[in-house]
Tab-separated table of C-alpha atoms and ligand atoms in Angstrom:
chain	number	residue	atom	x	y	z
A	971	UNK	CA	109.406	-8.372	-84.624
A	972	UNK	CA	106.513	-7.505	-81.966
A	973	UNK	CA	106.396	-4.215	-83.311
A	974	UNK	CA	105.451	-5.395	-87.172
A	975	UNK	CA	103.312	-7.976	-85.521
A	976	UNK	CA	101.182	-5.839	-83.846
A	977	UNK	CA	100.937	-3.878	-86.783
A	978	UNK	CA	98.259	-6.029	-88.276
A	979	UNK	CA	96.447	-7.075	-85.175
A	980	UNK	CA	97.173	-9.763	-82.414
A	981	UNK	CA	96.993	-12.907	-84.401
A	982	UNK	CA	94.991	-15.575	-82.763
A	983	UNK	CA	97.326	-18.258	-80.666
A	984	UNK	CA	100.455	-15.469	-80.911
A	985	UNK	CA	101.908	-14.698	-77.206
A	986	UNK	CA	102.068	-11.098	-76.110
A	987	UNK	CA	104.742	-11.109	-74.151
A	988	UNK	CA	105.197	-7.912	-71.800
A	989	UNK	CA	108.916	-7.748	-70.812
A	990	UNK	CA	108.846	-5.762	-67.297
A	991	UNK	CA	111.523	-2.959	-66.544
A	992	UNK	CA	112.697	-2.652	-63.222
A	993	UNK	CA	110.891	-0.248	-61.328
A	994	UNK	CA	109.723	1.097	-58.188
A	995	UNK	CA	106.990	-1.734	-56.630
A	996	UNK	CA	109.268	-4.809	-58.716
A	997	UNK	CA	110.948	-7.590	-57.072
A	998	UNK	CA	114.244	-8.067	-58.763
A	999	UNK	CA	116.954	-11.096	-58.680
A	1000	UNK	CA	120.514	-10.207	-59.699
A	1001	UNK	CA	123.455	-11.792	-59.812
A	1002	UNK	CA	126.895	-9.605	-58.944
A	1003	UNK	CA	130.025	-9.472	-58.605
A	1004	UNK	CA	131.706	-6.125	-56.774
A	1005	UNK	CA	135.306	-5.510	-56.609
A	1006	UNK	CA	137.446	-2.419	-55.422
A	1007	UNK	CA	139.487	0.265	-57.232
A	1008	UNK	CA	142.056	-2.618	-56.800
A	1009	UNK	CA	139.852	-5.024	-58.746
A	1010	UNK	CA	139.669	-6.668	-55.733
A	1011	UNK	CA	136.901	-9.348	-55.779
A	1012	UNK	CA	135.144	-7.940	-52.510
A	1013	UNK	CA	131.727	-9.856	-52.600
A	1014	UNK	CA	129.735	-11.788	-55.013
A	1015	UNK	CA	126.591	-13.591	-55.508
A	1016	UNK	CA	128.482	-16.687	-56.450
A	1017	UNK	CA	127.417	-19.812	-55.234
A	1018	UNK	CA	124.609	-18.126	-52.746
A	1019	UNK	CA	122.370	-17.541	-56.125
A	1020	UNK	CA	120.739	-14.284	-57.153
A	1021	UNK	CA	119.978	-11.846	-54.476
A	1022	UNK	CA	116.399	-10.626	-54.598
A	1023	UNK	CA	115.468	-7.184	-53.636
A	1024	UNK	CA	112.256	-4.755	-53.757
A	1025	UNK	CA	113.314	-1.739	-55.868
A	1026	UNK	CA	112.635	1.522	-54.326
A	1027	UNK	CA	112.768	-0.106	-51.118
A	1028	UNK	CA	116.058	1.216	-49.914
A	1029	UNK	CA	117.155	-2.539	-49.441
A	1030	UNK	CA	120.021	-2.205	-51.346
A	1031	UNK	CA	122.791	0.661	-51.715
A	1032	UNK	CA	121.162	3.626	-54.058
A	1033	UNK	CA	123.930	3.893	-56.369
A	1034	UNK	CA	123.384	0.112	-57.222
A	1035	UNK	CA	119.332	0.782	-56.692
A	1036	UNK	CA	119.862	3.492	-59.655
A	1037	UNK	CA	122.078	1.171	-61.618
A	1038	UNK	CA	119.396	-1.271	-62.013
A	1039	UNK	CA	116.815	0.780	-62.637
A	1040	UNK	CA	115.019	0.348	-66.217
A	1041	UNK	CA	116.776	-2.923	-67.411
A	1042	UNK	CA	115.013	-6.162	-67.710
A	1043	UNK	CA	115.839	-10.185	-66.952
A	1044	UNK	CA	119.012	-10.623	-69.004
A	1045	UNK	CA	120.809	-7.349	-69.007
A	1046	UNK	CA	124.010	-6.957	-68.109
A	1047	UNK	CA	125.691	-3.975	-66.504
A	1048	UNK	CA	128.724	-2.787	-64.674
A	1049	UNK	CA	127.530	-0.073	-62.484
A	1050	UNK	CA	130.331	2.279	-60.611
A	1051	UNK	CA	129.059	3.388	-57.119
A	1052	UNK	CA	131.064	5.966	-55.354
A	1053	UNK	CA	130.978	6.211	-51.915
A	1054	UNK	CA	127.994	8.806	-50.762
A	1055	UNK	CA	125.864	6.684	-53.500
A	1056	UNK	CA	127.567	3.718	-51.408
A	1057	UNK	CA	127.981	2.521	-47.658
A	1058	UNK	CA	129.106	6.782	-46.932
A	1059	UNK	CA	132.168	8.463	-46.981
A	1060	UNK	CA	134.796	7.405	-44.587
A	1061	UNK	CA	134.082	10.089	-41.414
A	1062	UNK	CA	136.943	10.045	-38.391
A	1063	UNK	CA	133.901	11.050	-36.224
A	1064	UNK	CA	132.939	7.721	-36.180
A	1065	UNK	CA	135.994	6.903	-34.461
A	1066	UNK	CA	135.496	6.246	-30.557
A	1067	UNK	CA	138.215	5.309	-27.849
A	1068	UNK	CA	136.657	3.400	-24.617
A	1069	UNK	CA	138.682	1.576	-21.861
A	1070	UNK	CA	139.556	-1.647	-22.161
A	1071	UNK	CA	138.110	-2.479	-19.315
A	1072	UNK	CA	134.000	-1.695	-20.604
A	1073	UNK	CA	134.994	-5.301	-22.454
A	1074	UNK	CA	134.648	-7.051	-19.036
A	1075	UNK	CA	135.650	-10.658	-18.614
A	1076	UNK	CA	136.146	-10.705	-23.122
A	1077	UNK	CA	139.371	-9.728	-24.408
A	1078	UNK	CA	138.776	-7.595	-27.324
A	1079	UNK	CA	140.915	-7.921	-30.457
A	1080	UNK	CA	141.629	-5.925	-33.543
A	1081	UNK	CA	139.309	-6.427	-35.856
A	1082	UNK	CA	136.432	-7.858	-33.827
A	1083	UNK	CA	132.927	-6.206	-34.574
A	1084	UNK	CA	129.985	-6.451	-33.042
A	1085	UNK	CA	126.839	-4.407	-32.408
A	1086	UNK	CA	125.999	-1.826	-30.211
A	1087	UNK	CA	123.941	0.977	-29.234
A	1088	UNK	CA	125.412	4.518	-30.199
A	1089	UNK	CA	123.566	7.926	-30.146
A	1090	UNK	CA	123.596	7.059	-33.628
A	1091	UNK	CA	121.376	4.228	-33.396
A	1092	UNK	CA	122.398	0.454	-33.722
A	1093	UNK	CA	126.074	0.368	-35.422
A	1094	UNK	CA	128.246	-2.336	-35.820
A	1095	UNK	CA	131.089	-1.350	-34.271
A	1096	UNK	CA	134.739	-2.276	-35.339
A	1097	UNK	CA	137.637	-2.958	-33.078
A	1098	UNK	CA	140.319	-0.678	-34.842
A	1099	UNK	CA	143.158	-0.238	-32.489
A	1100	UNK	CA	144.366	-1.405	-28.401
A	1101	UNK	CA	147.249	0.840	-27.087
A	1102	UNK	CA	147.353	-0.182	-23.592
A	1103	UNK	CA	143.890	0.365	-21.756
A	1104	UNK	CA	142.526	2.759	-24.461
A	1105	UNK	CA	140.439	0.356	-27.303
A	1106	UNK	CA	139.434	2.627	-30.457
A	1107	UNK	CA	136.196	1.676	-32.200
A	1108	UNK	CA	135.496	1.865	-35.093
A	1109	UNK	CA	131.731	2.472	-36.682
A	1110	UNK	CA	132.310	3.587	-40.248
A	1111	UNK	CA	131.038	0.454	-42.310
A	1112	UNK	CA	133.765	-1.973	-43.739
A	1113	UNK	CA	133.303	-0.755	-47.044
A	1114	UNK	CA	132.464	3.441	-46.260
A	1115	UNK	CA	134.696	5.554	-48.388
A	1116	UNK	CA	135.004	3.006	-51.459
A	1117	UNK	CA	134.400	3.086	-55.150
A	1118	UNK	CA	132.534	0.127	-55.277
A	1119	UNK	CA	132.890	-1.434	-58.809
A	1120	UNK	CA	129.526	-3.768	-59.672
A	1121	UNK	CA	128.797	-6.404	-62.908
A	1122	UNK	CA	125.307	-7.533	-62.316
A	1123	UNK	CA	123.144	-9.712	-63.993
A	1124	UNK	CA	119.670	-9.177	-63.819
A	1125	UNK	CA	118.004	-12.323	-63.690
A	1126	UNK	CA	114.316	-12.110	-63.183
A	1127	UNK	CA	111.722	-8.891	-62.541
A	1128	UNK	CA	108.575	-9.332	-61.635
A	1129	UNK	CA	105.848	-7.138	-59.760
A	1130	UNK	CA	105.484	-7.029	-56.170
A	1131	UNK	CA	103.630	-8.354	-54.167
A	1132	UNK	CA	100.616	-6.338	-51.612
A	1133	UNK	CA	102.592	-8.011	-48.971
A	1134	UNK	CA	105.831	-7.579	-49.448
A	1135	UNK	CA	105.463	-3.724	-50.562
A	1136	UNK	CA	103.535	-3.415	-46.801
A	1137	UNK	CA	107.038	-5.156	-45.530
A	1138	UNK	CA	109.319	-3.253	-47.660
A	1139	UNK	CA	111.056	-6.768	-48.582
A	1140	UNK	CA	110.918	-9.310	-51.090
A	1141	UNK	CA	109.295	-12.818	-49.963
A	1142	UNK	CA	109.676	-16.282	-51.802
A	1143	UNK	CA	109.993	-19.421	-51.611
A	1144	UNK	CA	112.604	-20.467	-49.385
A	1145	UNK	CA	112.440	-18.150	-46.749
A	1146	UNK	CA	113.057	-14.194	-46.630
A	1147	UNK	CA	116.399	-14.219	-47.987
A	1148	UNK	CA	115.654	-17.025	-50.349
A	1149	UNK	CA	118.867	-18.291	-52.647
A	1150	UNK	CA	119.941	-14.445	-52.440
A	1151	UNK	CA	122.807	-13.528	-50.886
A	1152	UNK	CA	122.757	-10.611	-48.450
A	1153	UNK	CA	125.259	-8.411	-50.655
A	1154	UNK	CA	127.948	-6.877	-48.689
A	1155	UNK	CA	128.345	-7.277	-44.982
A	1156	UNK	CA	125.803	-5.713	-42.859
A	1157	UNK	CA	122.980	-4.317	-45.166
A	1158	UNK	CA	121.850	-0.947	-46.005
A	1159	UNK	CA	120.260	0.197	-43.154
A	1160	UNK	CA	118.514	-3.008	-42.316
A	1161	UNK	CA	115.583	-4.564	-44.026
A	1162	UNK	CA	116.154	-8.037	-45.364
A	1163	UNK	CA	119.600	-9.510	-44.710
A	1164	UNK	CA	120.579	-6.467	-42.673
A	1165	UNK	CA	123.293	-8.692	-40.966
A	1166	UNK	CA	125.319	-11.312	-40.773
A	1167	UNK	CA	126.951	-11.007	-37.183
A	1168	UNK	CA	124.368	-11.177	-34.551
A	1169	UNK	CA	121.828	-8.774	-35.508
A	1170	UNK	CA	118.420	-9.096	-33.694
A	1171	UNK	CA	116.182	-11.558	-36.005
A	1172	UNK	CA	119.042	-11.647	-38.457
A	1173	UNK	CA	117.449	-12.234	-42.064
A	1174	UNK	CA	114.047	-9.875	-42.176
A	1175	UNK	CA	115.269	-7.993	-39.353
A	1176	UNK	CA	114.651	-4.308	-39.618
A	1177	UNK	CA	115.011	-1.071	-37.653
A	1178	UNK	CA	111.648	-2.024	-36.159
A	1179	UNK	CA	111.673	-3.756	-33.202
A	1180	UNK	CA	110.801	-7.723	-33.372
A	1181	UNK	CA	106.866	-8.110	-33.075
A	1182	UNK	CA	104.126	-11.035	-33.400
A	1183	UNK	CA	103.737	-11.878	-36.511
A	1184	UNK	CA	100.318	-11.481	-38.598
A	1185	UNK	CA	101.225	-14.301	-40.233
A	1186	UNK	CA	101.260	-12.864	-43.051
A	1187	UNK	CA	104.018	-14.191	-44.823
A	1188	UNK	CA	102.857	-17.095	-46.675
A	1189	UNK	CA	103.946	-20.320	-47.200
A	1190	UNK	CA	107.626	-20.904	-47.545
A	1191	UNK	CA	107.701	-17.062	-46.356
A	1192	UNK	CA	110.112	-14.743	-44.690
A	1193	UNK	CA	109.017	-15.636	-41.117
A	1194	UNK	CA	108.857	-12.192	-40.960
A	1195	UNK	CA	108.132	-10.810	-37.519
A	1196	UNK	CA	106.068	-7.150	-38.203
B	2024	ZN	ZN1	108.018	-9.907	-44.798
């Protein structure tokens, strides 16, 4: 073992290998599945490939952020998130009725979500509920108040790069998002992936607002615009 090994000196043409923990400042690629309290399969890497994420970057829920923390490329985990570690507990406050008729010439539906403006800041907002003119929105995200149930595979770790700490994302070949999969719905609080319906820039879109690129990025790079 390493340990003996080093014991008597490096010998010449032996391999040091460092394994690297996850950390704050690594890039990490895991592969997940998450299901509900039902068991529910609710989202999974699957055939999108490992998602790839900068830890300590708040691009990923922190319950999951904490469950990675300190393995290495191979490890396997289930990690149990509960909701204010999660996407929030469920909050009726969220809840909003408007008249159908702010929908215009579109004919809103149940179910339906798009973004808007709220004195909260973008939301994506969820059609809950149409009892005659009166639409109830809904901007709790899809998966607020759950246990969220994770196996993850941690596939690769590896140290950031200047760049992508300055970006607060992970870049690689293949664009921002790369093989990874955007996890659950609408992301944690933007950041890479923060959306899959509509959102401004959509992969590598983030609270900031879109602006000329320094070009920064690199070959085969996010296209990152800030
Ligand atoms: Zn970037």
């Amino acid at each position: 073992m390493p340990v003996a090994l080093l014991r008597g000196g490096l010998a010449l043409g032996s391999t040091l290998r460092i394994t690297m923990r996850v950390a704050k400042e690594t890039v990490v690629a895991i592969e997940y599945t998450l299901k509900d309290d039902q068991g529910n399969i609710i989202d999974a890497s699957g055939d999108r490939g490992p998602m790839e994420y900068l830890h300590g970057a708040q691009n990923i829920i922190p319950g999951l952020e904490q469950g990675v923390e300190g393995l290495v490329a191979g490890d396997t985990k289930s990690v149990l998130v509960p909701p204010q570690l999660g996407y929030g507990e469920y909050s009726e406050k969220l809840l909003q009725q408007v008249p159908l008729s702010a929908f215009g010439a579109n004919t809103p539906q149940v179910g339906m979500r798009f973004h808007a403006e709220t004195n909260l800041g973008m939301r994506v907002l969820t059609i809950k509920k149409i009892e005659g003119e009166e639409v109830t929105l809904d901007g709790n995200h899809e998966l607020a108040g759950k246990t969220l149930h994770f196996d993850i595979k941690v596939v690769s770790v590896r140290a950031a790069e200047l760049t992508e700490l300055s970006h607060g994302h992970p870049h690689q070949s293949g664009g921002c998002c790369g093989g990874g999969g955007c996890g659950s719905g609408e992301g944690s609080g933007g950041g890479c992936c923060s959306s899959e319906e509509g959102s401004e820039g959509g992969c590598c879109s983030t609270e900031q607002p879109a602006q000329k690129s320094e070009g920064g990025c690199g070959s085969g790079g996010c296209g990152c615009s800030h």
